[in-house]
PDB file of C-alpha atoms in Angstrom:
ATOM      1  CA  MET Q 258      62.900  97.829 101.898  1.00 35.00           C
ATOM      2  CA  ALA Q 259      60.808 100.404 103.353  1.00 34.00           C
ATOM      3  CA  LYS Q 260      62.270 102.425 106.297  1.00 39.00           C
ATOM      4  CA  SER Q 261      60.855 103.995 109.198  1.00 36.00           C
ATOM      5  CA  ASP Q 262      60.393 107.846 109.065  1.00 39.00           C
ATOM      6  CA  TYR Q 263      63.325 110.289 110.239  1.00 38.00           C
ATOM      7  CA  HIS Q 264      63.077 111.506 113.639  1.00 43.00           C
ATOM      8  CA  ASP Q 265      64.995 114.178 114.954  1.00 44.00           C
ATOM      9  CA  GLU Q 266      67.521 113.209 117.868  1.00 40.00           C
ATOM     10  CA  GLY Q 267      69.214 116.148 119.637  1.00 34.00           C
ATOM     11  CA  PRO Q 268      70.899 118.525 117.193  1.00 48.00           C
ATOM     12  CA  SER Q 269      68.842 118.380 113.903  1.00 90.00           C
ATOM     13  CA  LEU Q 270      70.696 116.977 111.007  1.00 95.00           C
ATOM     14  CA  ARG Q 271      68.748 119.437 108.933  1.00 96.00           C
ATOM     15  CA  ALA Q 272      70.000 122.069 111.121  1.00 96.00           C
ATOM     16  CA  ALA Q 273      73.445 121.138 110.662  1.00 97.00           C
ATOM     17  CA  VAL Q 274      72.717 121.126 106.821  1.00 98.00           C
ATOM     18  CA  ALA Q 275      71.182 124.489 106.742  1.00 97.00           C
ATOM     19  CA  GLU Q 276      74.424 126.020 108.763  1.00 97.00           C
ATOM     20  CA  ALA Q 277      76.674 124.063 106.318  1.00 98.00           C
ATOM     21  CA  SER Q 278      75.111 125.572 103.514  1.00 98.00           C
ATOM     22  CA  GLU Q 279      75.671 129.262 104.646  1.00 98.00           C
ATOM     23  CA  ARG Q 280      79.377 128.279 105.863  1.00 98.00           C
ATOM     24  CA  ILE Q 281      80.512 126.823 102.560  1.00 98.00           C
ATOM     25  CA  ARG Q 282      78.764 129.054 100.197  1.00 97.00           C
ATOM     26  CA  PRO Q 283      81.956 131.442  99.415  1.00 97.00           C
ATOM     27  CA  LEU Q 284      83.832 128.248  98.134  1.00 98.00           C
ATOM     28  CA  VAL Q 285      81.160 125.962  96.548  1.00 98.00           C
ATOM     29  CA  ARG Q 286      78.970 126.398  93.675  1.00 97.00           C
ATOM     30  CA  ALA Q 287      75.090 126.250  93.671  1.00 98.00           C
ATOM     31  CA  THR Q 288      74.791 124.156  90.738  1.00 98.00           C
ATOM     32  CA  PRO Q 289      72.164 123.962  87.915  1.00 98.00           C
ATOM     33  CA  LEU Q 290      69.040 122.020  88.187  1.00 98.00           C
ATOM     34  CA  GLU Q 291      67.985 120.782  84.640  1.00 97.00           C
ATOM     35  CA  TYR Q 292      64.625 119.676  83.669  1.00 98.00           C
ATOM     36  CA  SER Q 293      64.717 116.718  81.460  1.00 98.00           C
ATOM     37  CA  ALA Q 294      61.979 116.189  78.990  1.00 98.00           C
ATOM     38  CA  PRO Q 295      63.221 112.939  77.522  1.00 97.00           C
ATOM     39  CA  LEU Q 296      63.584 111.073  80.807  1.00 98.00           C
ATOM     40  CA  SER Q 297      60.431 112.592  82.159  1.00 98.00           C
ATOM     41  CA  GLU Q 298      58.563 111.281  79.005  1.00 97.00           C
ATOM     42  CA  LEU Q 299      60.254 107.825  79.604  1.00 96.00           C
ATOM     43  CA  VAL Q 300      58.970 107.568  83.319  1.00 97.00           C
ATOM     44  CA  GLY Q 301      55.994 109.382  83.333  1.00 96.00           C
ATOM     45  CA  CYS Q 302      56.741 112.128  85.781  1.00 98.00           C
ATOM     46  CA  HIS Q 303      58.745 115.386  86.190  1.00 98.00           C
ATOM     47  CA  VAL Q 304      62.439 114.404  86.046  1.00 98.00           C
ATOM     48  CA  PHE Q 305      64.850 116.934  87.247  1.00 98.00           C
ATOM     49  CA  LEU Q 306      68.811 116.651  86.878  1.00 98.00           C
ATOM     50  CA  LYS Q 307      70.969 118.196  89.767  1.00 98.00           C
ATOM     51  CA  MET Q 308      74.225 118.895  88.026  1.00 98.00           C
ATOM     52  CA  GLU Q 309      77.123 118.198  90.615  1.00 98.00           C
ATOM     53  CA  ASN Q 310      79.121 117.238  87.586  1.00 98.00           C
ATOM     54  CA  VAL Q 311      79.694 120.792  87.319  1.00 97.00           C
ATOM     55  CA  GLN Q 312      80.798 121.529  90.697  1.00 98.00           C
ATOM     56  CA  VAL Q 313      84.278 122.730  91.586  1.00 97.00           C
ATOM     57  CA  THR Q 314      86.647 119.773  91.362  1.00 96.00           C
ATOM     58  CA  GLY Q 315      83.829 117.848  89.010  1.00 96.00           C
ATOM     59  CA  SER Q 316      81.832 116.213  91.987  1.00 97.00           C
ATOM     60  CA  PHE Q 317      79.749 117.074  94.867  1.00 98.00           C
ATOM     61  CA  LYS Q 318      82.582 116.177  97.163  1.00 97.00           C
ATOM     62  CA  PRO Q 319      83.796 119.657  98.017  1.00 98.00           C
ATOM     63  CA  ARG Q 320      80.567 120.414 100.008  1.00 98.00           C
ATOM     64  CA  GLY Q 321      81.564 118.096 102.780  1.00 98.00           C
ATOM     65  CA  ALA Q 322      85.470 118.677 102.312  1.00 97.00           C
ATOM     66  CA  VAL Q 323      84.905 122.408 102.573  1.00 98.00           C
ATOM     67  CA  ASN Q 324      82.539 122.279 105.521  1.00 98.00           C
ATOM     68  CA  LYS Q 325      84.825 119.962 107.411  1.00 98.00           C
ATOM     69  CA  LEU Q 326      87.869 121.988 106.911  1.00 98.00           C
ATOM     70  CA  LEU Q 327      86.115 125.243 107.842  1.00 98.00           C
ATOM     71  CA  CYS Q 328      85.100 123.604 110.997  1.00 97.00           C
ATOM     72  CA  LEU Q 329      88.498 122.831 112.186  1.00 97.00           C
ATOM     73  CA  ARG Q 330      89.843 124.599 115.025  1.00 96.00           C
ATOM     74  CA  GLN Q 331      93.148 126.675 114.356  1.00 95.00           C
ATOM     75  CA  GLU Q 332      95.344 124.072 116.261  1.00 96.00           C
ATOM     76  CA  GLU Q 333      93.843 121.205 114.115  1.00 96.00           C
ATOM     77  CA  ARG Q 334      94.531 123.176 111.162  1.00 95.00           C
ATOM     78  CA  GLN Q 335      98.164 123.917 111.999  1.00 94.00           C
ATOM     79  CA  ALA Q 336      98.472 119.861 112.561  1.00 95.00           C
ATOM     80  CA  GLY Q 337      97.781 119.379 108.932  1.00 94.00           C
ATOM     81  CA  ILE Q 338      95.394 116.849 107.421  1.00 96.00           C
ATOM     82  CA  VAL Q 339      95.142 113.253 106.091  1.00 95.00           C
ATOM     83  CA  THR Q 340      92.500 111.764 103.993  1.00 94.00           C
ATOM     84  CA  ALA Q 341      91.690 108.693 101.891  1.00 90.00           C
ATOM     85  CA  SER Q 342      89.767 108.502  98.677  1.00 88.00           C
ATOM     86  CA  THR Q 343      89.164 106.709  95.377  1.00 81.00           C
ATOM     87  CA  GLY Q 344      89.698 110.134  93.896  1.00 87.00           C
ATOM     88  CA  ASN Q 345      86.983 112.542  94.026  1.00 92.00           C
ATOM     89  CA  HIS Q 346      86.996 113.421  97.918  1.00 93.00           C
ATOM     90  CA  ALA Q 347      90.848 113.821  97.713  1.00 93.00           C
ATOM     91  CA  LEU Q 348      90.272 116.166  95.003  1.00 95.00           C
ATOM     92  CA  ALA Q 349      87.871 118.052  97.013  1.00 96.00           C
ATOM     93  CA  VAL Q 350      90.007 118.038 100.130  1.00 96.00           C
ATOM     94  CA  ALA Q 351      93.103 119.474  97.890  1.00 95.00           C
ATOM     95  CA  TYR Q 352      90.719 122.054  96.716  1.00 96.00           C
ATOM     96  CA  ALA Q 353      89.471 123.053 100.250  1.00 96.00           C
ATOM     97  CA  ALA Q 354      93.135 122.668 101.829  1.00 96.00           C
ATOM     98  CA  GLU Q 355      94.791 124.967  99.156  1.00 95.00           C
ATOM     99  CA  LYS Q 356      91.903 127.605  99.706  1.00 95.00           C
ATOM    100  CA  LEU Q 357      92.487 127.432 103.155  1.00 95.00           C
ATOM    101  CA  GLY Q 358      96.408 127.340 103.177  1.00 95.00           C
ATOM    102  CA  LEU Q 359      96.488 123.880 104.961  1.00 95.00           C
ATOM    103  CA  GLN Q 360      98.899 121.094 104.183  1.00 93.00           C
ATOM    104  CA  GLY Q 361      98.418 117.529 104.378  1.00 92.00           C
ATOM    105  CA  THR Q 362      98.763 114.021 102.672  1.00 94.00           C
ATOM    106  CA  LEU Q 363      96.255 112.050 100.368  1.00 94.00           C
ATOM    107  CA  PHE Q 364      96.009 108.440 100.486  1.00 92.00           C
ATOM    108  CA  LEU Q 365      94.521 106.926  97.204  1.00 90.00           C
ATOM    109  CA  THR Q 366      93.571 103.674  96.193  1.00 87.00           C
ATOM    110  CA  GLU Q 367      96.217 101.891  94.194  1.00 88.00           C
ATOM    111  CA  ASN Q 368      93.669 101.429  91.258  1.00 84.00           C
ATOM    112  CA  ALA Q 369      92.687 105.256  91.513  1.00 83.00           C
ATOM    113  CA  SER Q 370      91.349 106.671  88.134  1.00 81.00           C
ATOM    114  CA  PRO Q 371      94.419 107.854  86.105  1.00 84.00           C
ATOM    115  CA  GLN Q 372      92.763 111.130  85.387  1.00 82.00           C
ATOM    116  CA  LYS Q 373      92.099 112.013  88.958  1.00 84.00           C
ATOM    117  CA  VAL Q 374      95.524 111.042  89.767  1.00 86.00           C
ATOM    118  CA  ALA Q 375      97.009 113.185  87.195  1.00 86.00           C
ATOM    119  CA  ALA Q 376      94.615 116.168  88.611  1.00 87.00           C
ATOM    120  CA  LEU Q 377      95.722 115.527  92.101  1.00 89.00           C
ATOM    121  CA  ARG Q 378      99.553 115.455  91.200  1.00 90.00           C
ATOM    122  CA  ARG Q 379      99.018 119.319  90.394  1.00 90.00           C
ATOM    123  CA  SER Q 380      97.946 120.022  94.234  1.00 88.00           C
ATOM    124  CA  SER Q 381     100.392 121.107  96.868  1.00 87.00           C
ATOM    125  CA  LEU Q 382      99.224 118.117  98.991  1.00 91.00           C
ATOM    126  CA  SER Q 383     101.399 114.912  99.135  1.00 89.00           C
ATOM    127  CA  LEU Q 384     100.052 111.676  97.433  1.00 90.00           C
ATOM    128  CA  ARG Q 385     100.370 108.048  98.868  1.00 91.00           C
ATOM    129  CA  PHE Q 386      99.065 105.122  97.380  1.00 92.00           C
ATOM    130  CA  PHE Q 387      97.699 101.945  99.454  1.00 91.00           C
ATOM    131  CA  GLY Q 388      95.430  99.250  98.923  1.00 87.00           C
ATOM    132  CA  HIS Q 389      92.782  98.294  95.977  1.00 82.00           C
ATOM    133  CA  ASP Q 390      89.697  98.802  98.354  1.00 79.00           C
ATOM    134  CA  CYS Q 391      88.864 102.079  99.900  1.00 76.00           C
ATOM    135  CA  ALA Q 392      88.014 100.960 103.163  1.00 79.00           C
ATOM    136  CA  VAL Q 393      91.902  99.434 103.490  1.00 87.00           C
ATOM    137  CA  THR Q 394      92.819 102.811 102.348  1.00 89.00           C
ATOM    138  CA  GLU Q 395      90.916 104.569 104.911  1.00 88.00           C
ATOM    139  CA  GLN Q 396      92.424 102.389 107.676  1.00 90.00           C
ATOM    140  CA  GLU Q 397      95.847 103.130 106.408  1.00 92.00           C
ATOM    141  CA  ALA Q 398      95.201 106.899 106.239  1.00 92.00           C
ATOM    142  CA  ARG Q 399      93.703 106.759 110.053  1.00 92.00           C
ATOM    143  CA  ARG Q 400      96.921 105.089 111.217  1.00 94.00           C
ATOM    144  CA  GLU Q 401      99.162 107.912 109.400  1.00 93.00           C
ATOM    145  CA  ALA Q 402      96.903 110.425 111.150  1.00 92.00           C
ATOM    146  CA  SER Q 403      97.480 108.864 114.393  1.00 93.00           C
ATOM    147  CA  ARG Q 404     101.075 108.456 113.803  1.00 94.00           C
ATOM    148  CA  THR Q 405     101.588 112.097 112.961  1.00 94.00           C
ATOM    149  CA  GLY Q 406      99.037 113.874 114.978  1.00 94.00           C
ATOM    150  CA  ALA Q 407      97.180 115.000 111.827  1.00 95.00           C
ATOM    151  CA  VAL Q 408      93.629 115.218 111.559  1.00 96.00           C
ATOM    152  CA  TYR Q 409      91.878 112.615 109.484  1.00 95.00           C
ATOM    153  CA  ILE Q 410      89.229 113.833 107.234  1.00 95.00           C
ATOM    154  CA  SER Q 411      86.839 110.925 106.282  1.00 94.00           C
ATOM    155  CA  PRO Q 412      85.049 110.813 102.854  1.00 93.00           C
ATOM    156  CA  TYR Q 413      81.680 110.138 104.690  1.00 94.00           C
ATOM    157  CA  ASN Q 414      82.173 108.946 108.536  1.00 95.00           C
ATOM    158  CA  ASP Q 415      81.836 112.608 109.976  1.00 96.00           C
ATOM    159  CA  LEU Q 416      78.840 114.373 110.711  1.00 96.00           C
ATOM    160  CA  ASP Q 417      80.437 117.687 109.512  1.00 97.00           C
ATOM    161  CA  VAL Q 418      81.016 115.759 105.888  1.00 98.00           C
ATOM    162  CA  VAL Q 419      77.623 114.430 105.926  1.00 98.00           C
ATOM    163  CA  ALA Q 420      76.215 117.892 106.447  1.00 98.00           C
ATOM    164  CA  GLY Q 421      78.244 119.402 103.856  1.00 98.00           C
ATOM    165  CA  GLN Q 422      77.082 116.955 101.473  1.00 98.00           C
ATOM    166  CA  GLY Q 423      73.405 117.553 102.191  1.00 98.00           C
ATOM    167  CA  THR Q 424      73.546 120.933 101.041  1.00 98.00           C
ATOM    168  CA  VAL Q 425      72.636 119.754  97.498  1.00 98.00           C
ATOM    169  CA  ALA Q 426      69.010 119.155  99.023  1.00 98.00           C
ATOM    170  CA  VAL Q 427      69.058 123.018 100.290  1.00 98.00           C
ATOM    171  CA  GLU Q 428      69.392 123.589  96.683  1.00 98.00           C
ATOM    172  CA  LEU Q 429      67.018 121.050  95.529  1.00 98.00           C
ATOM    173  CA  GLU Q 430      64.076 122.284  97.974  1.00 97.00           C
ATOM    174  CA  ALA Q 431      64.820 125.974  97.209  1.00 97.00           C
ATOM    175  CA  GLU Q 432      64.270 125.294  93.418  1.00 97.00           C
ATOM    176  CA  LEU Q 433      61.797 122.696  93.473  1.00 97.00           C
ATOM    177  CA  GLY Q 434      59.917 123.036  96.640  1.00 94.00           C
ATOM    178  CA  ARG Q 435      58.353 119.463  96.697  1.00 97.00           C
ATOM    179  CA  VAL Q 436      60.756 116.614  96.126  1.00 98.00           C
ATOM    180  CA  ASP Q 437      58.655 113.621  95.833  1.00 98.00           C
ATOM    181  CA  TYR Q 438      61.619 111.166  94.820  1.00 98.00           C
ATOM    182  CA  LEU Q 439      65.471 111.741  95.316  1.00 98.00           C
ATOM    183  CA  PHE Q 440      67.858 109.126  93.596  1.00 98.00           C
ATOM    184  CA  ALA Q 441      71.604 109.223  94.584  1.00 98.00           C
ATOM    185  CA  ALA Q 442      74.401 106.853  94.130  1.00 98.00           C
ATOM    186  CA  VAL Q 443      75.910 105.339  97.277  1.00 98.00           C
ATOM    187  CA  GLY Q 444      79.141 104.369  98.250  1.00 95.00           C
ATOM    188  CA  GLY Q 445      79.806 105.314 101.901  1.00 94.00           C
ATOM    189  CA  GLY Q 446      76.606 107.147 102.061  1.00 97.00           C
ATOM    190  CA  GLY Q 447      77.245 110.602 103.034  1.00 97.00           C
ATOM    191  CA  LEU Q 448      75.421 112.139 100.245  1.00 98.00           C
ATOM    192  CA  ILE Q 449      72.311 110.359 100.508  1.00 98.00           C
ATOM    193  CA  ALA Q 450      72.232 110.565 104.395  1.00 97.00           C
ATOM    194  CA  GLY Q 451      72.900 114.227 104.346  1.00 97.00           C
ATOM    195  CA  CYS Q 452      70.041 115.211 101.604  1.00 97.00           C
ATOM    196  CA  ALA Q 453      67.672 112.545 103.169  1.00 97.00           C
ATOM    197  CA  GLY Q 454      68.184 114.050 106.688  1.00 96.00           C
ATOM    198  CA  TYR Q 455      67.652 117.589 105.210  1.00 97.00           C
ATOM    199  CA  LEU Q 456      64.512 116.966 103.455  1.00 96.00           C
ATOM    200  CA  LYS Q 457      63.117 114.506 105.775  1.00 95.00           C
ATOM    201  CA  GLY Q 458      63.842 116.792 108.846  1.00 94.00           C
ATOM    202  CA  GLY Q 459      61.890 119.543 107.142  1.00 93.00           C
ATOM    203  CA  GLY Q 460      58.792 117.451 106.674  1.00 93.00           C
ATOM    204  CA  GLN Q 461      59.105 116.542 103.304  1.00 93.00           C
ATOM    205  CA  LYS Q 462      57.358 113.206 102.209  1.00 95.00           C
ATOM    206  CA  THR Q 463      60.651 112.344  99.882  1.00 97.00           C
ATOM    207  CA  GLN Q 464      60.886 108.731  98.882  1.00 98.00           C
ATOM    208  CA  VAL Q 465      64.689 108.376  99.129  1.00 98.00           C
ATOM    209  CA  VAL Q 466      66.224 105.659  96.850  1.00 98.00           C
ATOM    210  CA  GLY Q 467      69.634 104.589  97.186  1.00 98.00           C
ATOM    211  CA  CYS Q 468      71.234 103.490  93.976  1.00 98.00           C
ATOM    212  CA  LEU Q 469      74.391 100.998  93.661  1.00 98.00           C
ATOM    213  CA  PRO Q 470      76.210  99.161  91.039  1.00 98.00           C
ATOM    214  CA  ALA Q 471      75.616  95.747  91.443  1.00 97.00           C
ATOM    215  CA  ASN Q 472      79.240  94.832  91.324  1.00 97.00           C
ATOM    216  CA  SER Q 473      79.886  96.859  94.385  1.00 95.00           C
ATOM    217  CA  PRO Q 474      76.651  96.772  96.670  1.00 96.00           C
ATOM    218  CA  THR Q 475      78.311  97.202  99.955  1.00 96.00           C
ATOM    219  CA  MET Q 476      75.898  99.503 101.694  1.00 97.00           C
ATOM    220  CA  TYR Q 477      72.859  97.592 100.190  1.00 97.00           C
ATOM    221  CA  GLU Q 478      74.103  94.343 101.593  1.00 97.00           C
ATOM    222  CA  SER Q 479      74.915  95.683 104.945  1.00 97.00           C
ATOM    223  CA  ILE Q 480      71.473  97.105 105.360  1.00 97.00           C
ATOM    224  CA  LYS Q 481      69.881  93.900 104.419  1.00 97.00           C
ATOM    225  CA  ALA Q 482      72.145  92.155 106.980  1.00 97.00           C
ATOM    226  CA  GLY Q 483      71.461  94.518 109.744  1.00 97.00           C
ATOM    227  CA  ARG Q 484      75.289  95.310 110.164  1.00 97.00           C
ATOM    228  CA  ILE Q 485      78.238  96.523 108.141  1.00 96.00           C
ATOM    229  CA  VAL Q 486      79.442  93.610 106.071  1.00 95.00           C
ATOM    230  CA  GLU Q 487      82.267  92.971 103.611  1.00 91.00           C
ATOM    231  CA  VAL Q 488      81.360  92.345 100.084  1.00 92.00           C
ATOM    232  CA  ALA Q 489      83.391  90.974  97.231  1.00 88.00           C
ATOM    233  CA  VAL Q 490      83.684  93.908  94.791  1.00 88.00           C
ATOM    234  CA  ARG Q 491      83.977  93.377  91.107  1.00 93.00           C
ATOM    235  CA  PRO Q 492      85.236  95.935  88.447  1.00 92.00           C
ATOM    236  CA  THR Q 493      82.587  98.625  87.937  1.00 94.00           C
ATOM    237  CA  LEU Q 494      82.387 102.037  85.994  1.00 94.00           C
ATOM    238  CA  SER Q 495      81.359 103.381  89.044  1.00 94.00           C
ATOM    239  CA  ASP Q 496      84.594 103.827  90.818  1.00 90.00           C
ATOM    240  CA  GLY Q 497      83.479 106.835  92.858  1.00 89.00           C
ATOM    241  CA  THR Q 498      81.169 104.502  94.983  1.00 92.00           C
ATOM    242  CA  ALA Q 499      83.110 101.114  94.800  1.00 89.00           C
ATOM    243  CA  GLY Q 500      84.747  99.265  97.746  1.00 83.00           C
ATOM    244  CA  GLY Q 501      83.853  98.739 101.376  1.00 85.00           C
ATOM    245  CA  ILE Q 502      82.414 100.746 104.410  1.00 91.00           C
ATOM    246  CA  GLU Q 503      84.502 101.653 107.475  1.00 88.00           C
ATOM    247  CA  PRO Q 504      83.393  99.904 110.674  1.00 90.00           C
ATOM    248  CA  GLY Q 505      81.300 101.946 112.772  1.00 93.00           C
ATOM    249  CA  ALA Q 506      80.530 104.383 110.116  1.00 95.00           C
ATOM    250  CA  ILE Q 507      77.905 106.841 111.368  1.00 96.00           C
ATOM    251  CA  THR Q 508      76.316 106.543 107.662  1.00 97.00           C
ATOM    252  CA  PHE Q 509      75.181 103.168 108.257  1.00 97.00           C
ATOM    253  CA  PRO Q 510      72.365 104.003 110.740  1.00 97.00           C
ATOM    254  CA  LEU Q 511      71.537 107.322 108.892  1.00 97.00           C
ATOM    255  CA  CYS Q 512      71.077 105.001 105.752  1.00 97.00           C
ATOM    256  CA  GLN Q 513      69.008 102.623 107.918  1.00 97.00           C
ATOM    257  CA  ARG Q 514      66.523 105.206 108.865  1.00 96.00           C
ATOM    258  CA  LEU Q 515      66.350 107.597 106.011  1.00 97.00           C
ATOM    259  CA  VAL Q 516      66.742 105.702 102.808  1.00 98.00           C
ATOM    260  CA  ASP Q 517      63.392 103.885 101.629  1.00 98.00           C
ATOM    261  CA  ASP Q 518      64.337 101.834  98.680  1.00 98.00           C
ATOM    262  CA  TRP Q 519      67.309 100.686  96.976  1.00 98.00           C
ATOM    263  CA  VAL Q 520      68.186  99.789  93.438  1.00 98.00           C
ATOM    264  CA  LEU Q 521      71.071  97.663  92.241  1.00 98.00           C
ATOM    265  CA  VAL Q 522      72.192  98.336  88.433  1.00 98.00           C
ATOM    266  CA  SER Q 523      74.310  96.527  86.063  1.00 98.00           C
ATOM    267  CA  GLU Q 524      77.466  97.676  84.283  1.00 97.00           C
ATOM    268  CA  GLU Q 525      75.406  97.899  81.027  1.00 97.00           C
ATOM    269  CA  GLU Q 526      72.538  99.916  82.410  1.00 98.00           C
ATOM    270  CA  ILE Q 527      75.282 102.174  83.709  1.00 98.00           C
ATOM    271  CA  ARG Q 528      76.973 102.572  80.308  1.00 97.00           C
ATOM    272  CA  ALA Q 529      73.321 103.055  78.673  1.00 97.00           C
ATOM    273  CA  ALA Q 530      72.942 105.820  81.048  1.00 98.00           C
ATOM    274  CA  LEU Q 531      75.989 107.649  80.334  1.00 97.00           C
ATOM    275  CA  ARG Q 532      75.251 107.416  76.734  1.00 97.00           C
ATOM    276  CA  GLN Q 533      71.625 108.748  77.028  1.00 97.00           C
ATOM    277  CA  VAL Q 534      72.483 111.688  79.395  1.00 97.00           C
ATOM    278  CA  PHE Q 535      75.116 112.651  76.550  1.00 96.00           C
ATOM    279  CA  GLU Q 536      72.995 112.120  73.886  1.00 95.00           C
ATOM    280  CA  GLU Q 537      69.991 114.032  75.440  1.00 96.00           C
ATOM    281  CA  HIS Q 538      71.422 116.733  77.324  1.00 97.00           C
ATOM    282  CA  ARG Q 539      75.296 116.969  76.089  1.00 95.00           C
ATOM    283  CA  LEU Q 540      76.488 116.495  79.639  1.00 96.00           C
ATOM    284  CA  VAL Q 541      79.551 114.158  80.623  1.00 96.00           C
ATOM    285  CA  ILE Q 542      79.027 112.389  83.686  1.00 97.00           C
ATOM    286  CA  GLU Q 543      80.877 109.611  85.291  1.00 96.00           C
ATOM    287  CA  GLY Q 544      79.837 105.851  86.339  1.00 96.00           C
ATOM    288  CA  ALA Q 545      78.553 106.922  89.525  1.00 97.00           C
ATOM    289  CA  ALA Q 546      76.297 109.338  88.139  1.00 98.00           C
ATOM    290  CA  GLY Q 547      75.362 106.936  85.565  1.00 98.00           C
ATOM    291  CA  VAL Q 548      74.249 104.832  88.655  1.00 98.00           C
ATOM    292  CA  ALA Q 549      71.803 107.197  89.944  1.00 98.00           C
ATOM    293  CA  VAL Q 550      70.330 107.899  86.438  1.00 98.00           C
ATOM    294  CA  ALA Q 551      70.041 104.142  85.571  1.00 98.00           C
ATOM    295  CA  GLY Q 552      68.617 103.470  89.173  1.00 98.00           C
ATOM    296  CA  ALA Q 553      66.011 106.120  88.466  1.00 98.00           C
ATOM    297  CA  LEU Q 554      64.801 104.970  85.230  1.00 98.00           C
ATOM    298  CA  ASN Q 555      64.511 101.535  86.654  1.00 97.00           C
ATOM    299  CA  PHE Q 556      62.685 102.390  90.005  1.00 98.00           C
ATOM    300  CA  LEU Q 557      60.183 104.786  88.191  1.00 98.00           C
ATOM    301  CA  ARG Q 558      59.137 102.576  85.462  1.00 96.00           C
ATOM    302  CA  GLN Q 559      58.228  99.906  87.796  1.00 95.00           C
ATOM    303  CA  THR Q 560      56.549 102.264  90.400  1.00 93.00           C
ATOM    304  CA  LEU Q 561      54.337 104.310  87.805  1.00 89.00           C
ATOM    305  CA  PRO Q 562      54.506 107.616  89.849  1.00 93.00           C
ATOM    306  CA  ASP Q 563      51.861 110.340  90.077  1.00 95.00           C
ATOM    307  CA  ARG Q 564      52.742 112.167  86.558  1.00 96.00           C
ATOM    308  CA  HIS Q 565      52.784 115.627  88.850  1.00 97.00           C
ATOM    309  CA  ALA Q 566      55.380 114.064  90.991  1.00 98.00           C
ATOM    310  CA  ASN Q 567      58.928 115.653  91.142  1.00 98.00           C
ATOM    311  CA  ALA Q 568      61.971 113.386  90.763  1.00 98.00           C
ATOM    312  CA  ALA Q 569      65.446 114.758  91.463  1.00 98.00           C
ATOM    313  CA  ILE Q 570      68.366 112.665  90.242  1.00 98.00           C
ATOM    314  CA  ILE Q 571      71.901 113.991  91.794  1.00 98.00           C
ATOM    315  CA  LEU Q 572      74.612 113.906  88.962  1.00 98.00           C
ATOM    316  CA  CYS Q 573      77.209 113.341  91.476  1.00 97.00           C
ATOM    317  CA  GLY Q 574      80.198 113.744  89.299  1.00 97.00           C
ATOM    318  CA  GLY Q 575      81.657 114.026  85.901  1.00 96.00           C
ATOM    319  CA  ASN Q 576      85.286 112.904  86.572  1.00 93.00           C
ATOM    320  CA  ILE Q 577      85.681 110.190  83.805  1.00 92.00           C
ATOM    321  CA  ALA Q 578      88.765 109.721  81.820  1.00 88.00           C
ATOM    322  CA  ILE Q 579      88.153 110.828  78.150  1.00 88.00           C
ATOM    323  CA  ASP Q 580      89.122 107.518  76.838  1.00 89.00           C
ATOM    324  CA  ARG Q 581      86.882 105.673  79.106  1.00 89.00           C
ATOM    325  CA  PHE Q 582      84.007 108.022  78.081  1.00 92.00           C
ATOM    326  CA  LYS Q 583      84.712 107.553  74.359  1.00 90.00           C
ATOM    327  CA  GLU Q 584      84.741 103.817  74.787  1.00 91.00           C
ATOM    328  CA  VAL Q 585      81.218 104.047  76.439  1.00 88.00           C
ATOM    329  CA  VAL Q 586      79.433 106.597  74.479  1.00 84.00           C
ATOM    330  CA  CYS Q 587      80.684 105.274  70.884  1.00 81.00           C
ATOM    331  CA  ARG Q 588      80.346 101.565  71.745  1.00 71.00           C
TER     332      ARG Q 588
END
């Protein structure tokens, strides 16, 4: 499903991302970019892995959380914060809040990863569990923020968060120059929207491909329908992208305009990607990162890219429970 080119409207998303990159620099790592000879050989072009799995807290999420919290006014900081997450965004908000001396409450889905929950229990912020779908959890967190006067920090439905996530692309452009293909896992859409807005806003002809688990394809089905829809979600290794999208999310029109193609991958393809990245690169990645790898392999094998093309795959996180990882890799 090809989408129209990105057009600047008012303040540029690229400019917002560039400003975020400078703002968050003291608290967020510039992550490595690793060339993958094995994957390049498989698909016939240059494949690079953007290693957000070694970002602070183990995923790309601190980029958006740090940027948002740094943008808060003093009175907002004093009011405290509330957020909702399946795990990675909560870890990022807890990290940013502790660095800035803020207090708040983290709402998690009741089926959040035990490994992520264990890490969150070590933070100074309060934990609350509500619902099994992140969209439901987000609604409850918003109600709590409204009731208490705290500031709600969305995982994706906030321009400051989207701009922060887009700083991955600032590093990609600096390291690669030309980015012909960009592959990212999509849940709420903040990462892919921010990165695509930055690259296309600077004139790059990047083909941006959103990758989703077939068991939780909410953004894909919403794009097809032309509106945000509810989708039945089945269990998936990609817990970081699972669940619904908040009504009115700003990431939906951004994805409509900026994402060129979509790929759905099976659970077995996600498992195979986790094993392959570990075997070839000795990198531990979580299910959502496996979605991006599997999606990239499927897409590039079918499209037969120019052999000189640069394809970047964002390994969005490495927060996978050791028992689950052993089960996947040793299967």
